[in-house]
mmCIF file of C-alpha atoms and ligand atoms in Angstrom:
data_model
loop_
_atom_site.group_PDB
_atom_site.id
_atom_site.type_symbol
_atom_site.label_atom_id
_atom_site.label_comp_id
_atom_site.label_asym_id
_atom_site.label_seq_id
_atom_site.Cartn_x
_atom_site.Cartn_y
_atom_site.Cartn_z
ATOM 1 C CA MET A 1 -23.147 37.116 -9.107
ATOM 2 C CA PRO A 2 -22.800 33.738 -11.851
ATOM 3 C CA VAL A 3 -20.274 34.783 -14.792
ATOM 4 C CA GLU A 4 -23.484 34.107 -17.583
ATOM 5 C CA PHE A 5 -25.843 36.566 -15.299
ATOM 6 C CA LEU A 6 -27.331 37.713 -18.285
ATOM 7 C CA SER A 7 -28.416 34.176 -19.318
ATOM 8 C CA GLY A 8 -31.583 33.906 -20.632
ATOM 9 C CA LYS A 9 -32.074 37.317 -21.761
ATOM 10 C CA HIS A 10 -31.862 39.134 -25.008
ATOM 11 C CA ALA A 11 -30.289 42.460 -25.571
ATOM 12 C CA VAL A 12 -30.854 44.451 -28.172
ATOM 13 C CA ILE A 13 -28.118 47.632 -29.222
ATOM 14 C CA THR A 14 -28.658 49.686 -32.111
ATOM 15 C CA GLY A 15 -25.822 51.017 -33.704
ATOM 16 C CA GLY A 16 -23.982 47.328 -33.171
ATOM 17 C CA SER A 17 -21.835 47.692 -35.901
ATOM 18 C CA ARG A 18 -18.766 49.229 -34.624
ATOM 19 C CA GLY A 19 -17.603 51.558 -31.560
ATOM 20 C CA ILE A 20 -19.029 51.315 -28.279
ATOM 21 C CA GLY A 21 -22.082 49.354 -30.063
ATOM 22 C CA ALA A 22 -19.778 46.378 -30.970
ATOM 23 C CA ALA A 23 -17.716 46.191 -27.454
ATOM 24 C CA THR A 24 -21.212 46.620 -25.780
ATOM 25 C CA ALA A 25 -22.438 43.528 -27.460
ATOM 26 C CA ARG A 26 -19.416 41.642 -26.851
ATOM 27 C CA ALA A 27 -19.983 42.576 -23.042
ATOM 28 C CA LEU A 28 -23.458 41.216 -23.063
ATOM 29 C CA ALA A 29 -23.130 38.198 -24.770
ATOM 30 C CA ALA A 30 -19.987 37.510 -22.632
ATOM 31 C CA ALA A 31 -22.155 37.643 -19.405
ATOM 32 C CA GLY A 32 -24.572 35.071 -21.612
ATOM 33 C CA ALA A 33 -26.885 37.053 -23.175
ATOM 34 C CA ARG A 34 -28.532 36.571 -26.352
ATOM 35 C CA VAL A 35 -27.557 39.861 -28.759
ATOM 36 C CA THR A 36 -29.125 41.319 -31.653
ATOM 37 C CA LEU A 37 -26.832 43.767 -33.409
ATOM 38 C CA MET A 38 -29.022 46.707 -35.227
ATOM 39 C CA GLY A 39 -27.428 48.961 -37.884
ATOM 40 C CA ARG A 40 -27.272 49.727 -41.533
ATOM 41 C CA ASP A 41 -24.251 48.634 -42.685
ATOM 42 C CA GLN A 42 -24.733 44.472 -43.199
ATOM 43 C CA GLU A 43 -21.115 43.560 -43.581
ATOM 44 C CA ALA A 44 -19.862 45.421 -41.035
ATOM 45 C CA LEU A 45 -23.264 44.078 -38.655
ATOM 46 C CA LYS A 46 -21.890 40.531 -40.014
ATOM 47 C CA LYS A 47 -18.271 41.143 -39.035
ATOM 48 C CA VAL A 48 -19.334 41.857 -35.586
ATOM 49 C CA SER A 49 -21.768 38.910 -35.364
ATOM 50 C CA SER A 50 -19.113 36.293 -35.998
ATOM 51 C CA ALA A 51 -17.227 36.904 -33.419
ATOM 52 C CA ILE A 52 -19.731 36.956 -30.860
ATOM 53 C CA ALA A 53 -21.535 33.503 -29.656
ATOM 54 C CA ASN A 54 -25.524 33.106 -29.921
ATOM 55 C CA SER A 55 -25.769 36.869 -31.669
ATOM 56 C CA GLU A 56 -27.915 38.067 -34.766
ATOM 57 C CA ILE A 57 -27.941 41.010 -37.121
ATOM 58 C CA ALA A 58 -31.388 43.064 -38.011
ATOM 59 C CA ILE A 59 -30.597 46.092 -40.385
ATOM 60 C CA CYS A 60 -31.986 48.738 -39.250
ATOM 61 C CA ASP A 61 -31.904 52.773 -39.915
ATOM 62 C CA VAL A 62 -33.117 54.257 -36.293
ATOM 63 C CA THR A 63 -33.963 57.184 -38.594
ATOM 64 C CA ASP A 64 -37.001 54.967 -40.113
ATOM 65 C CA ALA A 65 -39.853 54.045 -38.580
ATOM 66 C CA ALA A 66 -40.858 51.063 -40.986
ATOM 67 C CA SER A 67 -36.990 49.786 -40.752
ATOM 68 C CA VAL A 68 -37.374 50.282 -36.905
ATOM 69 C CA THR A 69 -40.339 48.455 -36.752
ATOM 70 C CA ARG A 70 -39.280 45.895 -38.820
ATOM 71 C CA ALA A 71 -35.997 45.041 -37.471
ATOM 72 C CA PHE A 72 -37.374 44.896 -33.508
ATOM 73 C CA GLU A 73 -40.205 42.693 -35.006
ATOM 74 C CA ALA A 74 -37.738 39.969 -35.895
ATOM 75 C CA ALA A 75 -35.727 40.817 -33.415
ATOM 76 C CA HIS A 76 -38.652 39.946 -31.147
ATOM 77 C CA LYS A 77 -39.568 36.841 -33.003
ATOM 78 C CA ARG A 78 -36.405 35.454 -31.863
ATOM 79 C CA ALA A 79 -36.857 36.315 -28.546
ATOM 80 C CA PRO A 80 -38.811 38.649 -26.215
ATOM 81 C CA ILE A 81 -36.584 41.804 -25.897
ATOM 82 C CA SER A 82 -35.413 42.067 -22.275
ATOM 83 C CA ILE A 83 -32.398 44.718 -22.649
ATOM 84 C CA LEU A 84 -32.267 47.768 -25.069
ATOM 85 C CA VAL A 85 -29.095 49.636 -25.440
ATOM 86 C CA ASN A 86 -29.897 53.133 -27.397
ATOM 87 C CA ASN A 87 -26.462 53.038 -28.806
ATOM 88 C CA ALA A 88 -26.783 54.564 -32.670
ATOM 89 C CA GLY A 89 -25.823 58.168 -32.685
ATOM 90 C CA ILE A 90 -23.934 60.710 -34.718
ATOM 91 C CA ALA A 91 -22.327 64.109 -33.934
ATOM 92 C CA ALA A 92 -21.548 67.473 -35.984
ATOM 93 C CA SER A 93 -19.997 70.556 -35.131
ATOM 94 C CA ALA A 94 -20.869 74.326 -35.890
ATOM 95 C CA PRO A 95 -20.697 77.381 -34.239
ATOM 96 C CA PHE A 96 -23.951 78.081 -33.241
ATOM 97 C CA LEU A 97 -24.863 80.716 -35.843
ATOM 98 C CA LYS A 98 -23.859 77.874 -38.206
ATOM 99 C CA THR A 99 -26.394 75.380 -36.779
ATOM 100 C CA ASP A 100 -28.908 75.399 -39.618
ATOM 101 C CA ASP A 101 -31.944 73.184 -39.265
ATOM 102 C CA GLU A 102 -31.181 70.421 -41.576
ATOM 103 C CA MET A 103 -28.251 70.159 -39.001
ATOM 104 C CA LEU A 104 -30.628 69.903 -35.827
ATOM 105 C CA GLU A 105 -32.997 67.533 -37.501
ATOM 106 C CA ARG A 106 -30.290 65.141 -38.202
ATOM 107 C CA MET A 107 -29.040 65.188 -34.579
ATOM 108 C CA PHE A 108 -32.590 64.918 -33.156
ATOM 109 C CA ALA A 109 -33.840 62.501 -35.956
ATOM 110 C CA THR A 110 -30.750 60.060 -35.014
ATOM 111 C CA ASN A 111 -30.193 60.829 -31.594
ATOM 112 C CA VAL A 112 -33.436 61.181 -29.938
ATOM 113 C CA MET A 113 -36.812 60.553 -32.118
ATOM 114 C CA SER A 114 -34.675 56.880 -32.835
ATOM 115 C CA ALA A 115 -34.537 56.497 -29.194
ATOM 116 C CA PHE A 116 -38.067 57.107 -28.086
ATOM 117 C CA ARG A 117 -38.671 54.908 -31.239
ATOM 118 C CA CYS A 118 -36.442 51.586 -30.398
ATOM 119 C CA THR A 119 -37.786 52.353 -27.080
ATOM 120 C CA ARG A 120 -41.416 51.985 -27.841
ATOM 121 C CA ALA A 121 -40.597 49.155 -29.887
ATOM 122 C CA ALA A 122 -39.015 47.170 -27.498
ATOM 123 C CA LEU A 123 -40.455 48.333 -23.819
ATOM 124 C CA PRO A 124 -43.639 46.350 -24.729
ATOM 125 C CA ASP A 125 -41.590 42.692 -24.228
ATOM 126 C CA MET A 126 -39.774 44.015 -21.072
ATOM 127 C CA LEU A 127 -43.321 44.589 -19.592
ATOM 128 C CA ALA A 128 -44.908 41.487 -20.116
ATOM 129 C CA GLY A 129 -41.821 39.255 -19.072
ATOM 130 C CA GLY A 130 -41.878 41.730 -15.760
ATOM 131 C CA TRP A 131 -38.129 42.599 -16.476
ATOM 132 C CA GLY A 132 -36.511 45.240 -18.594
ATOM 133 C CA ARG A 133 -33.055 47.295 -19.288
ATOM 134 C CA VAL A 134 -33.243 50.633 -21.286
ATOM 135 C CA ILE A 135 -29.814 52.174 -21.586
ATOM 136 C CA ASN A 136 -29.275 55.149 -23.348
ATOM 137 C CA ILE A 137 -25.496 56.026 -24.597
ATOM 138 C CA ALA A 138 -25.837 59.996 -24.511
ATOM 139 C CA SER A 139 -22.321 61.621 -23.173
ATOM 140 C CA ILE A 140 -20.954 63.984 -21.205
ATOM 141 C CA ALA A 141 -22.233 66.638 -23.805
ATOM 142 C CA GLY A 142 -25.662 65.518 -22.369
ATOM 143 C CA LEU A 143 -24.480 67.030 -19.061
ATOM 144 C CA LYS A 144 -22.579 70.365 -19.762
ATOM 145 C CA GLY A 145 -22.409 72.535 -22.442
ATOM 146 C CA ALA A 146 -18.982 73.209 -25.052
ATOM 147 C CA ARG A 147 -18.090 75.177 -27.889
ATOM 148 C CA TYR A 148 -19.014 74.426 -31.396
ATOM 149 C CA ILE A 149 -21.867 71.235 -30.886
ATOM 150 C CA SER A 150 -24.771 72.785 -29.874
ATOM 151 C CA ALA A 151 -27.195 70.795 -31.924
ATOM 152 C CA TYR A 152 -25.066 67.503 -30.693
ATOM 153 C CA ILE A 153 -25.538 68.732 -27.193
ATOM 154 C CA ALA A 154 -29.414 69.802 -27.461
ATOM 155 C CA SER A 155 -30.194 66.235 -28.579
ATOM 156 C CA LYS A 156 -27.839 64.277 -25.863
ATOM 157 C CA HIS A 157 -29.555 66.170 -23.308
ATOM 158 C CA ALA A 158 -33.263 65.349 -24.653
ATOM 159 C CA MET A 159 -31.875 62.111 -24.825
ATOM 160 C CA VAL A 160 -30.462 62.244 -20.659
ATOM 161 C CA GLY A 161 -34.426 64.188 -20.134
ATOM 162 C CA MET A 162 -36.046 60.919 -22.277
ATOM 163 C CA THR A 163 -34.185 58.975 -19.505
ATOM 164 C CA ARG A 164 -35.112 60.650 -16.510
ATOM 165 C CA ALA A 165 -38.912 60.633 -17.543
ATOM 166 C CA LEU A 166 -39.281 56.830 -18.830
ATOM 167 C CA ALA A 167 -37.495 55.965 -15.315
ATOM 168 C CA ALA A 168 -40.276 57.659 -13.742
ATOM 169 C CA GLU A 169 -42.784 55.817 -15.648
ATOM 170 C CA THR A 170 -41.150 52.299 -15.504
ATOM 171 C CA ALA A 171 -39.994 52.634 -11.732
ATOM 172 C CA GLY A 172 -41.496 50.194 -9.573
ATOM 173 C CA LYS A 173 -41.882 47.722 -12.819
ATOM 174 C CA ASN A 174 -38.538 45.735 -12.434
ATOM 175 C CA ILE A 175 -37.431 47.934 -15.650
ATOM 176 C CA THR A 176 -34.561 50.367 -15.231
ATOM 177 C CA VAL A 177 -34.025 53.032 -17.544
ATOM 178 C CA ASN A 178 -30.501 54.762 -17.062
ATOM 179 C CA ALA A 179 -28.274 56.853 -19.381
ATOM 180 C CA VAL A 180 -24.334 56.559 -19.953
ATOM 181 C CA CYS A 181 -22.589 59.692 -20.652
ATOM 182 C CA PRO A 182 -18.838 59.179 -21.878
ATOM 183 C CA GLY A 183 -16.395 61.472 -22.562
ATOM 184 C CA TYR A 184 -14.137 61.246 -25.485
ATOM 185 C CA VAL A 185 -13.883 57.053 -26.366
ATOM 186 C CA ASP A 186 -11.432 56.105 -28.522
ATOM 187 C CA THR A 187 -13.714 55.139 -32.193
ATOM 188 C CA GLU A 188 -14.310 56.198 -35.410
ATOM 189 C CA MET A 189 -16.566 59.326 -34.019
ATOM 190 C CA THR A 190 -13.289 60.542 -32.432
ATOM 191 C CA GLU A 191 -11.400 59.655 -35.406
ATOM 192 C CA ARG A 192 -13.608 61.905 -37.322
ATOM 193 C CA THR A 193 -13.487 64.862 -34.822
ATOM 194 C CA VAL A 194 -9.906 64.459 -35.372
ATOM 195 C CA ALA A 195 -9.362 65.067 -38.907
ATOM 196 C CA ASN A 196 -12.407 67.572 -38.629
ATOM 197 C CA ILE A 197 -9.844 69.643 -36.263
ATOM 198 C CA VAL A 198 -6.771 68.832 -38.375
ATOM 199 C CA SER A 199 -8.574 69.900 -41.474
ATOM 200 C CA ARG A 200 -9.842 72.975 -40.048
ATOM 201 C CA THR A 201 -6.773 74.129 -37.905
ATOM 202 C CA ASN A 202 -2.811 74.111 -38.029
ATOM 203 C CA LEU A 203 -2.954 71.129 -35.504
ATOM 204 C CA SER A 204 -1.059 67.504 -36.669
ATOM 205 C CA GLU A 205 -2.876 64.722 -35.750
ATOM 206 C CA LYS A 206 -1.466 63.637 -32.973
ATOM 207 C CA ASP A 207 -1.862 66.928 -31.630
ATOM 208 C CA ALA A 208 -5.230 66.731 -32.410
ATOM 209 C CA PHE A 209 -5.959 63.942 -30.649
ATOM 210 C CA ALA A 210 -3.322 65.250 -27.834
ATOM 211 C CA GLU A 211 -6.498 68.430 -27.255
ATOM 212 C CA ILE A 212 -9.264 65.882 -27.548
ATOM 213 C CA ALA A 213 -8.108 63.488 -25.150
ATOM 214 C CA LYS A 214 -7.633 66.262 -22.296
ATOM 215 C CA GLY A 215 -11.297 66.960 -22.616
ATOM 216 C CA ASN A 216 -11.347 64.110 -20.398
ATOM 217 C CA ALA A 217 -10.374 64.003 -16.677
ATOM 218 C CA SER A 218 -8.257 61.468 -17.136
ATOM 219 C CA GLY A 219 -5.743 63.227 -20.277
ATOM 220 C CA LYS A 220 -6.580 60.002 -22.422
ATOM 221 C CA LEU A 221 -9.467 58.739 -24.580
ATOM 222 C CA ILE A 222 -11.654 56.037 -23.028
ATOM 223 C CA ALA A 223 -11.836 52.655 -24.223
ATOM 224 C CA PRO A 224 -14.988 51.431 -25.924
ATOM 225 C CA GLU A 225 -15.025 48.421 -23.251
ATOM 226 C CA GLU A 226 -15.116 50.832 -20.421
ATOM 227 C CA VAL A 227 -18.672 52.351 -21.263
ATOM 228 C CA ALA A 228 -19.377 48.824 -22.236
ATOM 229 C CA GLY A 229 -18.580 47.869 -18.681
ATOM 230 C CA THR A 230 -20.914 50.514 -17.388
ATOM 231 C CA VAL A 231 -23.474 48.746 -19.768
ATOM 232 C CA ALA A 232 -23.260 45.327 -18.417
ATOM 233 C CA PHE A 233 -23.366 46.887 -14.607
ATOM 234 C CA LEU A 234 -26.819 48.508 -14.884
ATOM 235 C CA CYS A 235 -27.989 45.119 -16.513
ATOM 236 C CA ARG A 236 -26.590 43.404 -13.266
ATOM 237 C CA ALA A 237 -29.672 42.197 -10.771
ATOM 238 C CA ASP A 238 -27.596 44.356 -7.713
ATOM 239 C CA ALA A 239 -28.422 47.091 -10.020
ATOM 240 C CA ASP A 240 -32.084 46.932 -9.585
ATOM 241 C CA SER A 241 -32.549 50.306 -7.509
ATOM 242 C CA ILE A 242 -30.186 51.936 -9.963
ATOM 243 C CA ASN A 243 -33.161 53.780 -11.828
ATOM 244 C CA GLY A 244 -33.371 57.220 -13.879
ATOM 245 C CA GLN A 245 -29.507 57.967 -13.495
ATOM 246 C CA ALA A 246 -26.974 59.765 -16.107
ATOM 247 C CA ILE A 247 -23.428 57.944 -15.042
ATOM 248 C CA ALA A 248 -20.841 60.041 -16.744
ATOM 249 C CA ILE A 249 -17.431 58.216 -17.312
ATOM 250 C CA GLY A 250 -14.083 60.305 -17.822
ATOM 251 C CA ASP A 251 -15.297 63.493 -15.947
ATOM 252 C CA ILE A 252 -15.494 64.422 -12.554
ATOM 253 C CA GLY A 253 -18.713 64.850 -10.287
HETATM 254 P P1 NDP B 301 -19.713 55.173 -34.509
HETATM 255 O O1 NDP B 301 -19.581 56.555 -35.000
HETATM 256 O O2 NDP B 301 -18.246 54.594 -34.044
HETATM 257 O O3 NDP B 301 -20.626 54.101 -34.679
HETATM 258 C C1 NDP B 301 -21.991 54.443 -34.903
HETATM 259 C C2 NDP B 301 -22.857 53.592 -34.862
HETATM 260 O O4 NDP B 301 -24.359 53.766 -35.134
HETATM 261 C C3 NDP B 301 -22.560 52.742 -36.348
HETATM 262 O O5 NDP B 301 -22.594 50.733 -35.774
HETATM 263 C C4 NDP B 301 -23.505 53.112 -36.785
HETATM 264 O O6 NDP B 301 -23.932 52.263 -37.951
HETATM 265 C C5 NDP B 301 -24.654 53.151 -36.314
HETATM 266 N N1 NDP B 301 -25.631 54.387 -36.649
HETATM 267 C C6 NDP B 301 -25.165 55.846 -37.010
HETATM 268 N N2 NDP B 301 -26.844 56.179 -37.740
HETATM 269 C C7 NDP B 301 -27.585 55.074 -37.834
HETATM 270 C C8 NDP B 301 -28.595 54.706 -38.163
HETATM 271 N N3 NDP B 301 -29.421 55.663 -38.490
HETATM 272 N N4 NDP B 301 -29.525 53.836 -38.281
HETATM 273 C C9 NDP B 301 -28.827 52.792 -37.596
HETATM 274 N N5 NDP B 301 -27.632 53.042 -36.980
HETATM 275 C C10 NDP B 301 -26.962 54.193 -36.815
HETATM 276 O O7 NDP B 301 -19.271 55.919 -33.128
HETATM 277 P P2 NDP B 301 -19.113 55.844 -31.302
HETATM 278 O O8 NDP B 301 -19.474 53.983 -31.163
HETATM 279 O O9 NDP B 301 -18.309 56.277 -30.785
HETATM 280 O O10 NDP B 301 -20.638 56.080 -30.816
HETATM 281 C C11 NDP B 301 -21.825 55.337 -29.955
HETATM 282 C C12 NDP B 301 -22.794 56.293 -29.142
HETATM 283 O O11 NDP B 301 -21.959 56.821 -28.372
HETATM 284 C C13 NDP B 301 -23.060 57.413 -30.065
HETATM 285 O O12 NDP B 301 -24.330 57.744 -29.991
HETATM 286 C C14 NDP B 301 -22.315 58.732 -29.622
HETATM 287 O O13 NDP B 301 -22.978 59.715 -29.657
HETATM 288 C C15 NDP B 301 -21.954 58.065 -28.249
HETATM 289 N N6 NDP B 301 -20.609 58.574 -28.031
HETATM 290 C C16 NDP B 301 -19.635 58.443 -28.045
HETATM 291 C C17 NDP B 301 -18.560 59.370 -27.763
HETATM 292 C C18 NDP B 301 -17.158 59.005 -28.631
HETATM 293 O O14 NDP B 301 -16.067 59.711 -27.930
HETATM 294 N N7 NDP B 301 -16.779 58.448 -29.179
HETATM 295 C C19 NDP B 301 -18.510 60.017 -26.425
HETATM 296 C C20 NDP B 301 -19.950 59.940 -25.700
HETATM 297 C C21 NDP B 301 -21.294 59.249 -26.495
HETATM 298 P P3 NDP B 301 -24.118 52.185 -39.374
HETATM 299 O O15 NDP B 301 -23.532 53.434 -39.735
HETATM 300 O O16 NDP B 301 -22.940 51.423 -39.603
HETATM 301 O O17 NDP B 301 -25.584 52.198 -39.679
#
């Protein structure tokens, strides 16, 4: 496998302004892809993009259909899209009885509707080009239950369901659709979770981090680069036959 095994491919990464999305953009660019980073924060996107050769940004709020259309048209003009990483996402926590419609709608708009919408915008290029990869950054929360995050868990299970359903439709077309399902990753999202625990309990920040890390089988947080590495692997030619899978990172089988 040549080092630049994604040379000639165009990857769009939603939520590319930080965390897992930014690490994924770096990994795919290192493999030779041109990348388009999408997100809402222009300055943050520019900062990440400035350190990645052959990258561009497109402002996109994945919860806004018109914004998605505009951003994907701009990306398509640059080059047909061959890889889509649906990474933009949010988390929120509440006991089940306090999980109101607003939280559910927010979770599904950002974590599920967005992935449908972005994939509808990118898939025609993949079908026309006869090759493609859709990679959904779901979560361990897409594979099992946990306390106090039912809206997030339901949204990530939906994302895994979408992955499996679309994979069945693209099978045999040289387009694979997979989900990557990490446990707790060392990003701002986890920092916010820790801050939330600190504000609601007597735990110190250090102890809250330790509690969170215990949720991963290894007992430590996952590096965003580990998630990015799995995404890059799924883009390789020798991953052609991996389709419709939900690959857990940080958990045991
Ligand atoms: P961060 O909070 O660090 O980054 C989230 C990214 O999503 C940002 O780039 C943000 O950009 C973008 N985003 C959020 N809402 C929108 C929106 N409406 N439109 C466009 N972009 C948006 O999170 P992580 O890097 O940790 O998480 C990335 C993905 O990985 C998420 O889907 C998350 O659920 C998932 N995940 C994270 C885990 C973790 O422990 N951190 C574990 C398992 C899965 P901006 O706000 O600038 O627009």
